[in-house]
Amino acid sequence: MRMYTDPRGEAYKQVIDLAISNSEYFVLKVKIPDEVVKCNYTKVLEALKPYLVKSIVIQDDNIAEVKLLSNTYRSNAFYTAESYNFYRCSNESGNILKQMANRLSDWIYPTMPEDLCFLKEGGGDYLYSIVHEHMYGMDITEEEAKELMNRITGLFLELESHQDLDRLLDDAIKHRTDKLYISGHRLTELPENIRDVTELRILEIFEQDLYRLPEGLFELSKLECLKIMTADLESIPATIAKLKNLRELFIQCASSDRPAPGFRVKSKEEISLDHIPPEIGELEQLEQLTIQYTSIHELPIELEKLKHLRILNLEMGMINQRPDFLKNMKQLEYINVSQNSLLNTIKMEW
């Protein structure tokens, strides 16, 4: 069963205790670190050395050997040709894992050995993590997941009952998740209590009938990444300026999460989203701005205030020419204001 995000803090410690008690080994992928991080990296390996059972080294991109290892242990831990260390599960080794990290995503190169996974006796994952892909999960049933979520605040698992949006948001609020994906709920508007998921840093919404964004969305002060895919969107409210920590804004119209016979993609001229509010210039941390398939026909000059903006992508809009003020934005690495996909793409060279 997948996790929405990896548990952190006290929840991480409780999950480690749980995994230690239900597993025979835990596995870490080991690389030779750069000198700059060698001290911390090797400190972890030295602390775990008394519990090392064996190491398996796969060289030269031997994919056949990787597949054999993965099939032998029935585990997600093995997916590249690397060195893998197997450690004995015990209270002592578990304490080291809790001391060295605050969450599963901390186990990533170059600061730490990678992808902490726990193997059950006889094979199979009890808990797995593939940190680069933001994938985390546990081998438990729906009922076991509900019981654990009641017991461990911060363990947020993808339940079948989350097809009910109210239940999904209630659990997201309870577990203070920092990441949430909403899709398949046939929404025309987001519930106002989205504002209560106060720890959100990443929010992705794929709802073809979503048309209006609530004010509560813009009270998520910690939000760093907001992605919205829908068939049509009324507007980008001026209150987006309140998202002071936003680094990436992605909006794509003409999207469908459940295409059915009779579904018609509107022409760009029919899309309601026809302008970017000047308040966009108040998002001082914004690095990526992508708004695709809209009737937007001009860019606000306030974009020039975005000193950290590296990527500006407004493809499949209705902008006739590139505004002169973009020449002043020396930090831009990529810009696309084409009316057609993949045309008139410009790599900025100053």
Short mmCIF file of C-alpha atoms in Angstrom, two decimals, residues 21 46 78 84 106-107 116 152 162 206 234 285:
data_model
loop_
_atom_site.label_atom_id
_atom_site.label_comp_id
_atom_site.label_asym_id
_atom_site.label_seq_id
_atom_site.Cartn_x
_atom_site.Cartn_y
_atom_site.Cartn_z
CA SER A 21 9.64 -5.73 14.60
CA GLU A 46 30.34 2.97 10.63
CA PHE A 78 16.87 -3.68 -6.04
CA TYR A 84 23.52 -3.31 -1.41
CA ASP A 106 16.52 11.67 4.23
CA TRP A 107 18.00 8.37 3.01
CA LEU A 116 15.87 2.31 3.13
CA ILE A 152 0.37 6.79 14.28
CA HIS A 162 -10.19 7.98 0.17
CA PHE A 206 -6.40 16.65 -11.76
CA GLU A 234 -12.33 30.60 -14.56
CA GLN A 285 10.29 32.65 -4.73
#
